[in-house]
Amino acid sequence: MTEIRRVGVVGLGAMGAGIAQLCVEAGVETVGREVTAELGEAARGRIGHFLTRKVEKGTLQQEARDAAVGRLTTTTELADLAGCDLVIEAIVEELEPKRVLFAELERLCRPDTVLATNTSALSVTEIAAATSSPERVVGMHFFNPAPLMPLVEIVRAQLTADEPFEAAFAFGTRLGKTAVRCHDTPGFVVNRVLIPLLNDCLRVLDEARVSAEDLDTAMRAGAGWPMGPCELVDLVGIDVHVHAAEALYEKLREPRMAPPPRLVAMRNAGLLGRKSGRGFYPYPR
Ligand code: 3HC
């Protein structure tokens, strides 16, 4: 099985930076690729900040923090990922850019490099089909915030071979995650359930004329959720949720999958949640 010594992460947004943080904390040399040096530095700053908070809270030693940050290099050149044993893609949730990237990664990386996508709701099989070696393409779907959420779904696409699949599973476990194996179906396991569930919650806003605050309170206090649905879509990103819901609706044609119009309107108005400073709530709260 491919031994994972060096990992590449493409895209250092909320998910990619979280995944890179997990890798360096697990002792793995990590190369993060962003489109500009400034974005790479900003991600390094966020990772450094979260690791510093762990030191302040006494869950990480200062030396371990510094060593972890030292394992991260950032680059704007995809070619710098050539020596990686595993590359995890966490770029924009659109099929075409992902397919272009995977074709490029296939050209740049060794034939035994495992190529993983963190896609939420796109087809891993369709991404893999952009390469001539789809057997080494796998889904590694982390949850937001990646450093805190225990799960990673290891997704077997139509042509994924056993060895890269098991290498991805073992690596997810090495990152300290609870890994589950599943097949490449729309939404995999969690999003297949969570997206229509969140859509239902948001439709209740209008149906029951309940405020966002009260809906969140109700789901925390009445269903034991750690966060209310409005807080959660603000965290995930309203654009990300709408896109995932549209992708599931396109594939499954179930009305509950379609994003509620209120959410589409918010996305169109630039109310994207935490990352834009405003969603259901203003941020910082
Ligand atoms: N990266 C790293 N560290 C982070 C972080 C991040 N993105 N965000 C927060 N932290 C750290 C911070 O240091 C923070 O501490 P600080 O505020 O003192 O600095 C600490 O983690 C937060 O710790 P808390 O003890 O306050 O955490 P909570 O107990 O409040 O739990 C939570 C936070 C784990 C997010 C919890 O509220 C939760 O489980 N929420 C539900 C999240 C969820 O359902 N996510 C899945 C979304 S669906 C998805 O991702 C699928 C995708 O495909 C769309």
mmCIF file of C-alpha atoms and ligand atoms in Angstrom, residues 14-15 18 21 46 49-51 53-54 57 93 118-121 141-150 190-191 194-195 198 226-227 232 235-236 240-241 244 274, ligand 1:
data_model
loop_
_atom_site.group_PDB
_atom_site.id
_atom_site.type_symbol
_atom_site.label_atom_id
_atom_site.label_comp_id
_atom_site.label_asym_id
_atom_site.label_seq_id
_atom_site.Cartn_x
_atom_site.Cartn_y
_atom_site.Cartn_z
ATOM 1 C CA ALA A 14 -12.036 26.755 5.213
ATOM 2 C CA MET A 15 -11.965 23.055 4.323
ATOM 3 C CA GLY A 18 -8.605 22.550 8.116
ATOM 4 C CA GLN A 21 -3.966 21.536 9.815
ATOM 5 C CA ARG A 46 -5.404 30.784 10.407
ATOM 6 C CA HIS A 49 -3.938 30.814 15.164
ATOM 7 C CA PHE A 50 -5.971 27.653 15.847
ATOM 8 C CA LEU A 51 -2.848 25.778 16.970
ATOM 9 C CA ARG A 53 -5.361 28.508 20.838
ATOM 10 C CA LYS A 54 -4.704 24.828 21.579
ATOM 11 C CA LYS A 57 -5.900 25.889 26.326
ATOM 12 C CA GLU A 93 -17.373 23.029 -5.692
ATOM 13 C CA ASN A 118 -13.171 16.546 -0.690
ATOM 14 C CA THR A 119 -16.271 17.224 -2.794
ATOM 15 C CA SER A 120 -19.524 17.486 -0.782
ATOM 16 C CA ALA A 121 -22.050 16.541 -3.412
ATOM 17 C CA HIS A 141 -15.100 13.969 2.498
ATOM 18 C CA PHE A 142 -14.380 15.945 5.673
ATOM 19 C CA PHE A 143 -16.926 17.983 7.630
ATOM 20 C CA ASN A 144 -16.795 21.628 8.594
ATOM 21 C CA PRO A 145 -14.856 22.565 10.720
ATOM 22 C CA ALA A 146 -12.521 19.747 9.632
ATOM 23 C CA PRO A 147 -10.224 19.885 12.692
ATOM 24 C CA LEU A 148 -13.185 19.503 15.057
ATOM 25 C CA MET A 149 -15.641 17.202 13.277
ATOM 26 C CA PRO A 150 -14.678 13.552 13.854
ATOM 27 C CA VAL A 190 -24.271 12.355 5.734
ATOM 28 C CA ASN A 191 -25.182 14.987 3.135
ATOM 29 C CA LEU A 194 -28.395 16.340 6.278
ATOM 30 C CA ILE A 195 -29.118 18.496 3.231
ATOM 31 C CA LEU A 198 -31.587 21.371 6.789
ATOM 32 C CA PRO A 226 -24.964 21.075 18.955
ATOM 33 C CA MET A 227 -25.829 24.031 16.708
ATOM 34 C CA LEU A 232 -25.018 25.584 10.845
ATOM 35 C CA LEU A 235 -20.981 28.004 9.250
ATOM 36 C CA VAL A 236 -21.066 25.744 6.176
ATOM 37 C CA VAL A 240 -21.993 25.910 -0.377
ATOM 38 C CA HIS A 241 -25.298 24.610 0.986
ATOM 39 C CA ALA A 244 -24.874 21.024 -2.664
ATOM 40 C CA ARG A 274 -19.803 33.617 8.560
HETATM 41 N N1 3HC B 1 -10.372 25.041 12.611
HETATM 42 C C1 3HC B 1 -9.665 24.735 13.671
HETATM 43 N N2 3HC B 1 -10.035 24.994 14.927
HETATM 44 C C2 3HC B 1 -11.201 25.608 15.082
HETATM 45 C C3 3HC B 1 -12.000 25.954 14.010
HETATM 46 C C4 3HC B 1 -11.547 25.655 12.729
HETATM 47 N N3 3HC B 1 -12.242 25.949 11.621
HETATM 48 N N4 3HC B 1 -13.083 26.578 14.455
HETATM 49 C C5 3HC B 1 -12.970 26.611 15.784
HETATM 50 N N5 3HC B 1 -11.814 26.026 16.155
HETATM 51 C C6 3HC B 1 -11.301 25.852 17.482
HETATM 52 C C7 3HC B 1 -11.147 27.184 18.113
HETATM 53 O O1 3HC B 1 -9.868 27.279 18.669
HETATM 54 C C8 3HC B 1 -12.241 27.226 19.138
HETATM 55 O O2 3HC B 1 -11.825 27.646 20.392
HETATM 56 P P1 3HC B 1 -11.741 29.217 20.795
HETATM 57 O O3 3HC B 1 -13.055 29.818 20.373
HETATM 58 O O4 3HC B 1 -11.550 29.155 22.253
HETATM 59 O O5 3HC B 1 -10.582 29.757 20.055
HETATM 60 C C9 3HC B 1 -12.612 25.786 19.339
HETATM 61 O O6 3HC B 1 -12.201 25.079 18.197
HETATM 62 C C10 3HC B 1 -14.097 25.632 19.450
HETATM 63 O O7 3HC B 1 -14.189 24.767 20.468
HETATM 64 P P2 3HC B 1 -15.507 24.772 21.251
HETATM 65 O O8 3HC B 1 -15.247 23.961 22.449
HETATM 66 O O9 3HC B 1 -16.071 26.135 21.407
HETATM 67 O O10 3HC B 1 -16.371 23.969 20.252
HETATM 68 P P3 3HC B 1 -17.829 23.597 20.483
HETATM 69 O O11 3HC B 1 -17.923 22.650 21.588
HETATM 70 O O12 3HC B 1 -18.636 24.857 20.492
HETATM 71 O O13 3HC B 1 -18.100 22.798 19.142
HETATM 72 C C11 3HC B 1 -18.536 22.487 16.885
HETATM 73 C C12 3HC B 1 -17.980 23.438 17.921
HETATM 74 C C13 3HC B 1 -17.694 21.210 16.824
HETATM 75 C C14 3HC B 1 -18.453 23.201 15.538
HETATM 76 C C15 3HC B 1 -20.007 22.093 17.281
HETATM 77 O O14 3HC B 1 -20.758 23.247 17.445
HETATM 78 C C16 3HC B 1 -20.641 21.212 16.265
HETATM 79 O O15 3HC B 1 -20.466 20.003 16.238
HETATM 80 N N6 3HC B 1 -21.439 21.809 15.346
HETATM 81 C C17 3HC B 1 -22.047 21.087 14.242
HETATM 82 C C18 3HC B 1 -21.144 21.207 13.050
HETATM 83 C C19 3HC B 1 -21.609 20.349 11.917
HETATM 84 O O16 3HC B 1 -22.644 19.725 11.907
HETATM 85 N N7 3HC B 1 -20.784 20.336 10.854
HETATM 86 C C20 3HC B 1 -21.100 19.568 9.657
HETATM 87 C C21 3HC B 1 -21.559 20.521 8.632
HETATM 88 S S1 3HC B 1 -22.035 19.666 7.171
HETATM 89 C C22 3HC B 1 -20.631 19.554 6.291
HETATM 90 O O17 3HC B 1 -19.579 20.013 6.656
HETATM 91 C C23 3HC B 1 -20.725 18.812 5.021
HETATM 92 C C24 3HC B 1 -20.278 19.668 3.863
HETATM 93 O O18 3HC B 1 -20.154 18.795 2.770
HETATM 94 C C25 3HC B 1 -21.277 20.774 3.514
#
